[in-house]
CSV table of C-alpha atoms in Angstrom, one decimal:
chain,number,residue,atom,x,y,z
U,28,MET,CA,-33.0,239.4,424.2
U,29,THR,CA,-29.2,239.8,422.4
U,30,THR,CA,-28.9,242.7,420.5
U,31,PRO,CA,-27.3,241.7,417.3
U,32,THR,CA,-24.2,243.8,416.3
U,33,VAL,CA,-22.0,244.4,413.2
U,34,SER,CA,-18.3,244.8,414.3
U,35,ALA,CA,-15.9,247.5,412.9
U,36,SER,CA,-13.9,244.7,411.0
U,37,ARG,CA,-17.1,243.6,409.3
U,38,LEU,CA,-18.2,247.0,408.1
U,39,ARG,CA,-15.0,247.6,406.7
U,40,ALA,CA,-15.8,244.3,404.7
U,41,LEU,CA,-19.2,245.5,404.0
U,42,LEU,CA,-18.4,248.6,402.8
U,43,ASP,CA,-15.3,247.2,400.8
U,44,LEU,CA,-12.6,250.2,400.8
U,45,ASP,CA,-9.0,249.5,399.9
U,46,GLU,CA,-6.3,251.3,401.0
U,47,ALA,CA,-6.8,254.2,398.2
U,48,ASP,CA,-10.2,254.7,399.0
U,49,VAL,CA,-10.8,257.7,401.8
U,50,PRO,CA,-14.4,258.2,402.0
U,51,GLY,CA,-15.9,261.6,403.1
U,52,TYR,CA,-18.5,261.5,405.7
U,53,ARG,CA,-21.4,262.0,403.2
U,54,GLU,CA,-20.5,258.8,401.0
U,55,LEU,CA,-19.5,257.1,404.3
U,56,ALA,CA,-23.3,257.8,405.7
U,57,ASP,CA,-24.7,257.2,402.1
U,58,THR,CA,-22.9,254.0,401.6
U,59,ILE,CA,-24.4,252.4,405.5
U,60,ARG,CA,-27.8,253.5,404.5
U,61,LEU,CA,-27.6,251.7,401.5
U,62,LEU,CA,-26.4,248.6,403.5
U,63,VAL,CA,-29.2,249.0,405.7
U,64,LEU,CA,-32.0,249.3,402.6
U,65,ASP,CA,-31.2,245.8,400.7
U,66,GLY,CA,-30.3,244.0,403.6
U,67,ARG,CA,-27.3,243.3,404.4
U,68,ILE,CA,-27.5,245.0,407.6
U,69,ALA,CA,-30.2,244.2,409.5
U,70,ALA,CA,-32.9,247.4,410.9
U,71,GLY,CA,-31.8,247.2,415.0
U,72,THR,CA,-28.4,246.2,414.7
U,73,ARG,CA,-26.0,247.8,417.1
U,74,LEU,CA,-23.3,249.7,414.9
U,75,PRO,CA,-19.4,249.7,416.3
U,76,SER,CA,-18.9,252.7,418.2
U,77,GLU,CA,-17.1,256.0,416.3
U,78,ARG,CA,-14.1,255.0,417.9
U,79,GLU,CA,-13.5,251.1,417.0
U,80,LEU,CA,-14.8,252.6,413.2
U,81,THR,CA,-12.2,254.9,412.9
U,82,THR,CA,-9.6,252.4,414.6
U,83,ALA,CA,-11.2,250.0,411.2
U,84,LEU,CA,-11.5,252.7,408.4
U,85,PRO,CA,-8.6,255.4,406.5
U,86,VAL,CA,-10.8,258.0,407.9
U,87,SER,CA,-10.6,260.6,410.6
U,88,ARG,CA,-12.7,260.5,414.0
U,89,THR,CA,-14.4,263.8,411.9
U,90,THR,CA,-15.8,261.6,409.1
U,91,VAL,CA,-17.3,259.1,411.4
U,92,THR,CA,-18.8,261.3,413.8
U,93,ARG,CA,-20.5,263.3,410.8
U,94,ALA,CA,-21.7,260.0,408.7
U,95,TYR,CA,-23.0,258.9,411.6
U,96,ALA,CA,-25.0,262.5,412.5
U,97,THR,CA,-26.3,262.6,409.1
U,98,LEU,CA,-27.4,258.7,409.0
U,99,ARG,CA,-29.4,260.2,412.8
U,100,GLU,CA,-30.9,263.5,410.6
U,101,VAL,CA,-32.3,261.0,408.0
U,102,GLY,CA,-33.6,258.8,410.1
U,103,PHE,CA,-31.4,255.6,409.8
U,104,VAL,CA,-29.6,255.6,413.1
U,105,SER,CA,-30.6,256.5,416.9
U,106,SER,CA,-28.3,256.6,419.5
U,107,ARG,CA,-28.9,256.5,423.2
U,108,ARG,CA,-25.5,257.4,425.6
U,109,GLY,CA,-24.6,254.7,427.1
U,110,SER,CA,-26.3,252.0,424.5
U,111,GLY,CA,-24.5,253.2,421.6
U,112,SER,CA,-25.8,253.6,417.7
U,113,THR,CA,-28.4,251.3,416.6
U,114,VAL,CA,-29.7,250.7,412.7
U,115,THR,CA,-33.2,252.0,412.6
U,116,LEU,CA,-35.7,252.3,409.5
U,117,PRO,CA,-37.2,256.2,408.7
U,118,ALA,CA,-41.4,256.1,408.6
U,119,GLY,CA,-42.6,255.0,405.3
U,120,HIS,CA,-39.5,252.7,404.7
U,121,ARG,CA,-39.2,249.4,403.5
U,122,PRO,CA,-35.8,247.4,402.9
U,123,ARG,CA,-36.4,245.3,399.5
U,124,SER,CA,-39.6,245.6,398.6
U,125,SER,CA,-42.2,245.8,395.3
U,126,THR,CA,-41.7,249.0,393.9
U,127,PRO,CA,-45.3,250.5,393.4
U,128,ARG,CA,-47.0,250.7,390.4
U,129,GLY,CA,-47.5,254.3,389.4
U,130,THR,CA,-44.6,255.9,390.8
U,131,ALA,CA,-42.0,257.8,388.8
U,132,ALA,CA,-39.0,254.7,390.2
U,133,VAL,CA,-37.6,252.3,387.2
U,134,ALA,CA,-36.9,249.4,389.1
U,135,TRP,CA,-34.6,247.3,387.2
U,136,THR,CA,-33.5,244.5,390.2
U,137,VAL,CA,-35.5,241.6,389.3
U,138,ALA,CA,-34.0,239.0,386.9
U,139,ALA,CA,-37.4,237.7,385.9
U,140,GLY,CA,-40.4,238.7,383.2
U,141,PRO,CA,-44.0,239.0,382.4
U,142,ALA,CA,-46.1,235.9,382.7
U,143,ALA,CA,-45.4,233.4,379.4
U,144,ALA,CA,-48.0,233.2,376.9
U,145,GLY,CA,-48.9,229.8,378.4
U,146,VAL,CA,-49.9,230.9,382.2
U,147,GLY,CA,-53.6,232.2,381.1
U,148,ARG,CA,-54.2,228.8,379.1
U,149,ALA,CA,-52.2,226.5,382.3
U,150,TYR,CA,-54.4,228.0,384.8
U,151,ALA,CA,-58.3,227.7,382.7
U,152,ALA,CA,-56.8,224.1,382.4
U,153,ALA,CA,-56.1,223.9,386.3
U,154,LEU,CA,-59.7,224.9,386.5
U,155,GLU,CA,-61.2,222.0,384.8
U,156,ARG,CA,-59.0,220.1,386.4
U,157,LEU,CA,-59.6,221.0,390.4
U,158,PRO,CA,-63.3,220.0,390.7
U,159,ALA,CA,-61.7,216.4,391.4
U,160,TYR,CA,-59.3,217.6,394.0
U,161,LEU,CA,-62.3,219.5,396.0
U,162,PRO,CA,-64.1,215.9,397.9
U,163,HIS,CA,-60.4,216.3,400.1
U,164,SER,CA,-58.7,218.3,402.4
U,165,GLY,CA,-56.6,220.0,400.1
U,166,TYR,CA,-54.1,219.9,402.0
U,167,GLU,CA,-50.9,218.7,400.2
U,168,THR,CA,-47.7,218.7,402.3
U,169,ALA,CA,-45.6,217.1,399.9
U,170,GLY,CA,-47.4,218.0,396.5
U,171,VAL,CA,-50.1,216.9,394.1
U,172,ALA,CA,-49.2,213.6,392.7
U,173,VAL,CA,-49.4,214.6,389.2
U,174,LEU,CA,-46.6,217.7,389.6
U,175,ARG,CA,-44.6,215.5,391.7
U,176,GLU,CA,-44.7,212.8,388.6
U,177,ARG,CA,-44.4,215.7,386.3
U,178,ILE,CA,-41.3,216.9,387.5
U,179,ALA,CA,-39.7,212.9,388.5
U,180,GLN,CA,-40.0,212.9,384.6
U,181,ARG,CA,-38.5,216.4,384.0
U,182,TYR,CA,-35.0,215.0,386.1
U,183,ALA,CA,-35.5,211.7,383.6
U,184,ASP,CA,-35.2,213.4,380.8
U,185,ARG,CA,-32.3,215.6,381.5
U,186,GLY,CA,-30.6,211.7,382.3
U,187,LEU,CA,-31.6,211.6,386.6
U,188,PRO,CA,-33.8,209.1,387.1
U,189,THR,CA,-36.2,210.0,390.2
U,190,ASP,CA,-38.7,209.0,391.9
U,191,PRO,CA,-42.2,210.9,392.1
U,192,GLU,CA,-41.8,210.4,396.0
U,193,GLN,CA,-38.2,212.0,396.3
U,194,ILE,CA,-40.2,215.2,395.1
U,195,VAL,CA,-41.7,218.0,397.9
U,196,VAL,CA,-43.6,220.8,396.4
U,197,THR,CA,-42.8,223.8,398.3
U,198,SER,CA,-44.4,227.9,397.3
U,199,GLY,CA,-41.2,228.7,394.9
U,200,ALA,CA,-37.4,227.7,395.4
U,201,MET,CA,-36.5,230.1,397.9
U,202,ALA,CA,-39.3,227.9,400.5
U,203,ALA,CA,-37.9,225.4,399.5
U,204,LEU,CA,-34.3,227.0,400.9
U,205,ASN,CA,-36.0,227.6,404.0
U,206,LEU,CA,-37.3,224.0,404.4
U,207,VAL,CA,-34.6,222.7,403.7
U,208,ALA,CA,-32.3,224.9,405.8
U,209,ARG,CA,-34.6,224.8,408.7
U,210,THR,CA,-34.6,220.9,408.1
U,211,VAL,CA,-31.1,219.4,408.1
U,212,MET,CA,-29.2,222.3,408.7
U,213,SER,CA,-28.3,223.4,412.6
U,214,ARG,CA,-27.4,226.8,413.5
U,215,GLY,CA,-23.5,227.9,413.4
U,216,GLU,CA,-23.0,225.3,410.7
U,217,ARG,CA,-20.7,226.0,408.2
U,218,CYS,CA,-21.9,225.9,404.5
U,219,ALA,CA,-19.8,226.6,401.6
U,220,VAL,CA,-21.2,229.2,398.7
U,221,GLU,CA,-20.2,230.3,395.6
U,222,SER,CA,-19.3,234.7,395.7
U,223,PRO,CA,-21.2,236.2,394.3
U,224,THR,CA,-24.1,234.7,394.4
U,225,TYR,CA,-28.0,234.8,395.1
U,226,PRO,CA,-28.1,237.2,397.7
U,227,ASN,CA,-31.9,236.4,398.8
U,228,ALA,CA,-30.1,232.9,399.5
U,229,ILE,CA,-27.4,234.7,401.7
U,230,ASP,CA,-30.0,236.1,403.6
U,231,ALA,CA,-32.0,233.1,403.9
U,232,LEU,CA,-29.3,230.8,405.3
U,233,ARG,CA,-28.0,234.0,407.3
U,234,ARG,CA,-31.1,234.1,409.4
U,235,ASP,CA,-30.8,230.7,410.0
U,236,GLY,CA,-27.8,230.9,411.7
U,237,VAL,CA,-25.4,229.0,409.2
U,238,ARG,CA,-21.7,230.4,408.6
U,239,LEU,CA,-21.1,230.6,405.5
U,240,HIS,CA,-17.5,230.7,403.5
U,241,GLY,CA,-17.4,232.4,399.8
U,242,ILE,CA,-15.7,230.6,397.6
U,243,ALA,CA,-14.3,232.5,394.1
U,244,HIS,CA,-16.7,232.4,391.2
U,245,ASP,CA,-14.9,234.1,388.8
U,246,GLY,CA,-17.9,234.0,386.1
U,247,GLU,CA,-16.8,231.4,384.2
U,248,ARG,CA,-16.4,228.7,387.3
U,249,LEU,CA,-16.2,228.5,390.6
U,250,ASP,CA,-12.7,227.3,391.9
U,251,VAL,CA,-12.9,223.7,392.7
U,252,ASP,CA,-9.1,224.7,394.5
U,253,ALA,CA,-10.6,227.1,396.4
U,254,LEU,CA,-13.5,224.8,397.3
U,255,ALA,CA,-11.2,222.1,398.2
U,256,ALA,CA,-8.8,224.3,400.1
U,257,THR,CA,-11.8,225.7,402.8
U,258,LEU,CA,-13.7,222.2,403.3
U,259,ARG,CA,-9.5,221.5,404.7
U,260,ALA,CA,-9.1,224.2,406.5
U,261,ALA,CA,-12.4,224.4,408.2
U,262,PRO,CA,-15.4,221.2,409.3
U,263,VAL,CA,-17.9,222.7,405.9
U,264,GLY,CA,-21.2,220.3,406.1
U,265,TRP,CA,-22.6,221.9,403.1
U,266,ALA,CA,-22.0,223.7,399.8
U,267,TYR,CA,-25.3,225.9,397.8
U,268,LEU,CA,-24.2,226.0,394.4
U,269,ILE,CA,-25.9,227.4,391.8
U,270,PRO,CA,-24.0,225.8,388.2
U,271,ASP,CA,-27.3,225.9,386.0
U,272,PHE,CA,-27.0,229.7,384.4
U,273,HIS,CA,-25.3,231.4,387.4
U,274,ASN,CA,-27.0,233.9,388.7
U,275,PRO,CA,-25.6,236.6,388.6
U,276,THR,CA,-23.7,236.2,386.4
U,277,GLY,CA,-25.3,233.0,384.2
U,278,ALA,CA,-22.1,230.9,384.0
U,279,LEU,CA,-22.5,227.3,383.1
U,280,ALA,CA,-20.8,224.6,384.6
U,281,ASP,CA,-20.1,222.0,382.5
U,282,ASP,CA,-19.7,218.5,383.5
U,283,GLU,CA,-16.7,218.4,383.9
U,284,ASP,CA,-16.8,221.2,387.0
U,285,ARG,CA,-19.5,219.4,388.1
U,286,ALA,CA,-17.6,216.5,388.6
U,287,GLY,CA,-14.8,218.0,389.9
U,288,SER,CA,-16.5,219.5,392.6
U,289,ALA,CA,-18.9,216.9,393.5
U,290,ALA,CA,-15.4,214.6,394.4
U,291,VAL,CA,-14.7,217.3,396.9
U,292,LEU,CA,-17.6,217.5,398.5
U,293,ARG,CA,-17.8,213.6,398.7
U,294,ARG,CA,-14.5,213.2,400.4
U,295,ALA,CA,-15.4,216.0,402.6
U,296,SER,CA,-18.5,214.5,403.3
U,297,ALA,CA,-20.0,217.8,402.9
U,298,THR,CA,-23.6,218.0,401.1
U,299,PRO,CA,-24.7,220.1,398.2
U,300,ILE,CA,-27.5,222.3,397.5
U,301,VAL,CA,-28.4,222.9,394.1
U,302,ASP,CA,-30.1,225.6,392.9
U,303,GLU,CA,-31.4,225.0,389.9
U,304,THR,CA,-34.2,228.0,388.8
U,305,MET,CA,-32.7,229.4,386.2
U,306,VAL,CA,-31.7,226.0,384.3
U,307,ASP,CA,-35.0,226.3,381.5
U,308,ILE,CA,-33.1,229.8,380.5
U,309,ALA,CA,-30.8,228.3,377.9
U,310,LEU,CA,-30.1,231.4,375.1
U,311,GLY,CA,-27.2,230.5,373.7
U,312,ARG,CA,-24.6,232.9,372.9
U,313,PRO,CA,-25.3,236.5,371.6
U,314,GLY,CA,-24.9,235.6,368.0
U,315,ALA,CA,-25.5,232.2,367.9
U,316,PRO,CA,-27.4,230.6,365.3
U,317,SER,CA,-31.2,229.9,365.7
U,318,GLY,CA,-33.5,228.0,364.6
U,319,GLY,CA,-32.3,224.6,365.9
U,320,PRO,CA,-33.8,221.9,367.5
U,321,ARG,CA,-36.2,221.8,370.2
U,322,GLY,CA,-35.6,219.2,373.2
U,323,VAL,CA,-33.1,216.8,371.2
U,324,GLY,CA,-32.9,213.8,373.2
U,325,ALA,CA,-31.9,213.7,377.1
U,326,PRO,CA,-29.1,213.3,378.5
U,327,GLY,CA,-27.7,216.6,377.3
U,328,SER,CA,-30.4,218.5,375.4
U,329,GLY,CA,-30.8,222.6,375.3
U,330,ALA,CA,-34.1,224.4,376.0
U,331,PRO,CA,-36.1,225.2,373.6
U,332,GLY,CA,-35.2,227.2,370.9
U,333,GLY,CA,-32.5,228.1,368.7
U,334,GLY,CA,-29.3,228.4,369.5
U,335,ALA,CA,-29.7,227.0,373.1
U,336,PRO,CA,-26.4,225.3,374.3
U,337,GLU,CA,-26.1,221.3,375.0
U,338,MET,CA,-27.1,221.0,378.7
U,339,PRO,CA,-24.5,219.0,381.0
U,340,LEU,CA,-26.4,216.5,383.2
U,341,PRO,CA,-28.0,217.8,386.4
U,342,TYR,CA,-25.9,217.9,389.2
U,343,ALA,CA,-26.6,215.7,391.4
U,344,ALA,CA,-25.6,212.6,388.7
U,345,HIS,CA,-22.7,213.7,390.2
U,346,HIS,CA,-23.5,213.8,393.7
U,347,PRO,CA,-26.3,211.0,395.2
U,348,GLY,CA,-26.2,213.2,398.2
U,349,ALA,CA,-27.6,216.7,396.6
U,350,ILE,CA,-30.8,218.8,397.5
U,351,THR,CA,-31.5,220.1,394.1
U,352,LEU,CA,-33.6,223.2,394.4
U,353,GLY,CA,-36.2,224.1,391.4
U,354,SER,CA,-39.0,226.5,390.5
U,355,ALA,CA,-41.5,228.0,387.8
U,356,SER,CA,-40.3,231.3,388.8
U,357,LYS,CA,-38.3,232.0,386.1
U,358,SER,CA,-39.0,229.9,383.6
U,359,TYR,CA,-43.0,230.9,383.6
U,360,TRP,CA,-43.9,233.6,386.0
U,361,GLY,CA,-42.9,235.1,389.4
U,362,GLY,CA,-46.3,235.2,390.5
U,363,LEU,CA,-46.6,231.4,390.0
U,364,ARG,CA,-45.3,230.6,393.6
U,365,VAL,CA,-44.8,226.6,393.3
U,366,GLY,CA,-41.1,225.3,393.7
U,367,TRP,CA,-39.3,222.0,394.8
U,368,ILE,CA,-37.2,219.9,396.6
U,369,ARG,CA,-35.7,217.0,394.2
U,370,ALA,CA,-33.6,215.1,398.0
U,371,PRO,CA,-32.6,211.2,398.5
U,372,HIS,CA,-35.7,209.0,399.6
U,373,ALA,CA,-34.6,208.8,403.4
U,374,LEU,CA,-34.9,213.1,404.2
U,375,VAL,CA,-38.1,213.0,402.5
U,376,PRO,CA,-40.3,212.4,405.1
U,377,ARG,CA,-37.8,215.0,407.5
U,378,LEU,CA,-39.1,217.7,404.9
U,379,VAL,CA,-42.8,216.7,404.9
U,380,ALA,CA,-43.1,216.7,408.1
U,381,ALA,CA,-41.4,220.2,409.0
U,382,ARG,CA,-43.3,221.4,406.6
U,383,GLU,CA,-46.2,220.8,409.0
U,384,THR,CA,-44.9,223.4,411.3
U,385,GLY,CA,-44.9,225.6,408.6
U,386,ASP,CA,-47.1,226.1,405.2
U,387,LEU,CA,-48.8,222.5,405.1
U,388,GLY,CA,-48.4,223.2,401.4
U,389,THR,CA,-49.3,224.8,398.1
U,390,PRO,CA,-51.9,225.7,396.5
U,391,VAL,CA,-53.9,222.6,394.8
U,392,LEU,CA,-54.7,225.3,391.8
U,393,GLU,CA,-51.3,226.7,391.3
U,394,GLN,CA,-49.6,223.3,391.3
U,395,LEU,CA,-52.3,221.9,388.9
U,396,ALA,CA,-51.5,225.1,386.3
U,397,VAL,CA,-47.4,223.9,386.8
U,398,ALA,CA,-47.8,220.5,386.0
U,399,GLU,CA,-49.9,221.7,382.6
U,400,LEU,CA,-47.1,224.2,382.1
U,401,LEU,CA,-44.4,221.3,381.8
U,402,ASP,CA,-46.7,219.1,379.4
U,403,ASP,CA,-46.4,222.0,377.2
U,404,ARG,CA,-42.9,222.8,378.1
U,405,GLU,CA,-41.6,222.7,375.0
U,406,ASN,CA,-44.3,225.4,373.4
U,407,VAL,CA,-44.4,227.7,376.4
U,408,LEU,CA,-41.0,228.1,377.0
U,409,ALA,CA,-39.9,228.3,373.2
U,410,GLU,CA,-42.0,231.7,373.0
U,411,ARG,CA,-40.9,232.6,376.4
U,412,LEU,CA,-36.7,232.3,375.7
U,413,GLY,CA,-37.1,233.9,372.2
U,414,GLN,CA,-37.9,237.4,373.6
U,415,ALA,CA,-35.2,237.0,376.9
U,416,ARG,CA,-32.6,236.0,374.0
U,417,ARG,CA,-33.9,239.3,371.7
U,418,ALA,CA,-33.8,241.4,375.0
U,419,ARG,CA,-30.2,240.4,375.8
U,420,ASP,CA,-28.7,241.0,372.7
U,421,ALA,CA,-30.1,244.2,372.3
U,422,LEU,CA,-28.8,245.0,376.4
U,423,LEU,CA,-25.7,243.7,375.0
U,424,ALA,CA,-26.1,246.3,371.6
U,425,ALA,CA,-26.7,249.8,374.6
U,426,LEU,CA,-24.2,248.9,376.7
U,427,GLY,CA,-21.1,249.2,373.7
U,428,GLU,CA,-22.7,252.7,373.2
U,429,SER,CA,-19.9,256.0,374.1
U,430,PRO,CA,-21.9,257.0,377.6
U,431,PHE,CA,-21.1,253.2,378.9
U,432,ASP,CA,-17.3,253.2,377.4
U,433,GLY,CA,-15.0,250.9,379.9
U,434,TRP,CA,-17.9,248.5,381.4
U,435,ARG,CA,-17.7,244.7,380.6
U,436,PRO,CA,-20.7,243.4,380.1
U,437,ASN,CA,-20.6,239.2,380.1
U,438,ARG,CA,-22.1,237.7,377.3
U,439,PRO,CA,-24.1,234.7,379.0
U,440,ALA,CA,-25.5,231.3,377.2
U,441,GLY,CA,-28.4,231.8,379.9
U,442,GLY,CA,-30.0,233.3,382.5
U,443,LEU,CA,-31.9,236.8,382.9
U,444,SER,CA,-29.5,239.3,383.3
U,445,LEU,CA,-25.8,240.5,382.7
U,446,TRP,CA,-22.7,240.5,385.2
U,447,ILE,CA,-20.5,244.1,384.2
U,448,ARG,CA,-17.1,245.1,385.3
U,449,LEU,CA,-17.0,248.2,385.9
U,450,PRO,CA,-14.1,250.2,384.9
U,451,ALA,CA,-14.1,251.7,388.9
U,452,ARG,CA,-15.2,250.7,392.1
U,453,ALA,CA,-18.1,252.6,391.7
U,454,SER,CA,-21.1,249.9,392.0
U,455,THR,CA,-22.4,251.8,395.3
U,456,ARG,CA,-21.7,255.2,393.9
U,457,LEU,CA,-23.3,254.1,390.9
U,458,VAL,CA,-27.2,253.1,393.5
U,459,LEU,CA,-26.7,256.2,395.1
U,460,ALA,CA,-26.3,258.0,391.8
U,461,ALA,CA,-29.5,256.6,390.1
U,462,GLU,CA,-31.4,257.2,392.8
U,463,GLN,CA,-31.0,261.0,391.9
U,464,HIS,CA,-32.9,259.6,388.3
U,465,ASP,CA,-35.5,257.6,389.8
U,466,LEU,CA,-33.8,254.4,388.4
U,467,LEU,CA,-33.5,251.3,391.1
U,468,LEU,CA,-30.0,249.4,391.4
U,469,THR,CA,-29.2,246.5,392.9
U,470,ALA,CA,-25.4,247.1,394.1
U,471,GLY,CA,-22.7,244.3,393.6
U,472,PRO,CA,-21.5,244.3,396.9
U,473,ARG,CA,-25.3,242.4,397.7
U,474,PHE,CA,-24.2,239.4,395.7
U,475,PHE,CA,-21.3,238.9,397.4
U,476,VAL,CA,-21.0,237.2,400.7
U,477,ASP,CA,-18.0,239.3,402.8
U,478,GLY,CA,-17.2,242.2,401.1
U,479,GLY,CA,-16.5,242.7,397.4
U,480,GLY,CA,-18.3,243.4,394.1
U,481,GLU,CA,-17.7,247.2,393.8
U,482,THR,CA,-16.6,246.5,390.2
U,483,ALA,CA,-19.7,244.9,389.6
U,484,LEU,CA,-23.1,245.5,388.5
U,485,ARG,CA,-25.8,242.9,387.6
U,486,LEU,CA,-28.0,244.2,385.0
U,487,PRO,CA,-31.5,242.5,384.3
U,488,TYR,CA,-32.4,242.2,380.7
U,489,GLY,CA,-35.1,244.6,381.2
U,490,PRO,CA,-36.4,247.3,384.0
U,491,GLU,CA,-39.1,246.1,386.1
U,492,SER,CA,-41.1,249.1,385.2
U,493,GLY,CA,-40.5,251.7,382.6
U,494,GLU,CA,-39.9,251.5,379.2
U,495,PRO,CA,-35.9,250.1,378.1
U,496,ASP,CA,-34.8,253.1,376.3
U,497,ASP,CA,-35.8,255.2,379.6
U,498,ALA,CA,-34.1,253.7,381.8
U,499,LEU,CA,-30.4,253.0,379.6
U,500,ALA,CA,-30.6,257.2,379.9
U,501,ARG,CA,-31.4,257.5,383.3
U,502,LEU,CA,-28.5,254.7,383.9
U,503,ALA,CA,-26.6,257.1,381.4
U,504,ALA,CA,-26.7,259.9,383.0
U,505,ALA,CA,-26.1,258.5,387.3
U,506,TRP,CA,-23.0,257.1,385.4
U,507,GLU,CA,-21.9,260.5,384.2
U,508,ASP,CA,-22.6,261.6,387.9
U,509,VAL,CA,-20.4,259.4,389.3
U,510,ARG,CA,-17.8,260.1,386.8
U,511,SER,CA,-17.5,263.9,387.1
U,512,GLY,CA,-17.4,263.6,391.0
U,513,ARG,CA,-21.0,265.4,391.2
U,514,THR,CA,-22.5,265.2,394.9
U,515,LEU,CA,-26.1,265.4,395.6
U,516,PRO,CA,-28.3,264.8,398.3
U,517,PRO,CA,-29.9,261.7,399.4
U,518,VAL,CA,-33.1,260.0,398.3
U,519,ARG,CA,-34.8,258.5,400.5
U,520,ARG,CA,-36.3,255.8,399.4
U,521,ALA,CA,-36.7,251.9,399.8
U,522,THR,CA,-34.5,250.0,397.7
U,523,PRO,CA,-37.0,247.1,396.1
U,524,LEU,CA,-36.7,243.6,395.5
U,525,THR,CA,-33.6,242.3,393.9
U,526,ALA,CA,-35.1,239.0,392.3
């Protein structure tokens, strides 16, 4: 089996250094360690030789030698004469794991919240409906009919007529993306992705051998001209897009932007894979009036609750060949591992057949619970969106205080996180400093395809664990460490799940 390698030029891109950056050996070692912990460099990957990395970076051979030696000392690199240096994980480390409950660390990496109030009721109602399914095998590779019907109706309500036969229910949106990738994409094929974008999607597509081309997203919209230029320069067959409250920026693409990018993709015979996991999290701009009508008529209806933006048509209304991914996780609860694919009729049999060598279907009880939630969608979401809106506004207010001078958070109309511009290229240093204060963050470069992001940080509206005020105090202390240039010993801890 071929050993995976990371070239010196690729490692430099991941390190996101410019000509003014001359890292010391400890900073270089810490940054490589973070790349390993958050999955950007996999365990077992061969690193470039000391000579190759010295040539690629604005550092001395001594700096690289000492950085590799430091990584060996803490268990992140093993070296054998003639075989080079290979990435390892020290005993007890689990990259991108959930933070164990009861630990002192505060995880601020998951853009999600506790279960919506209606989830318990939905499970109770689903249990009452379950006996009707028990006489059968329970293998529902396409999904139970009642849920497929509810999902199709939701698309129709948004202005996109949909046949239930176009829906394939999956075990979450990531399972949906994995199913699409292994069914219709081939190793070596090219896919355009927004940069920044959802990091787990980057990992999933790369794991299946897809070659990614980053297209700039400025926090407001995708650069359609750059997309067109990329499609002219190389045979790109796919595009992974998040037009509805883009993760991480929260941007909402309007109908004009959707139509423009869809036209570019059609001319290039490229198929969009559209991630709609955040589509229900329509909050309105901070300071917008609340108390507006719920569920005003489709198309263009916002999510329930006051101040929600008018929603554009689903992307597939502009590109009939689009493959759309949806999920209940962000809307209702991450523990509901139910997602779906809306695809052209001709593709559905291939997707269903591919599940026969995979998970064979999604648990029936969870599907019935999601069907119940979709039936009561407006009431369930109204409370959830109100909580998210208040948390967003509170975080924006806190980041306006003096400990965070120079920070420029965006003001998203939806989604579950803020995208922050830092006053210095310090995202990775901030994440490393935060570890010293038992605060776990996700570095900005994690959201980019090929480097970049050192001036960016994603903060979900609240930490997954701990109190918001405590997390903010730890964040302020870490930022002061960065500003003062304080050097601290490395902490040996796994980076938690980013979602």
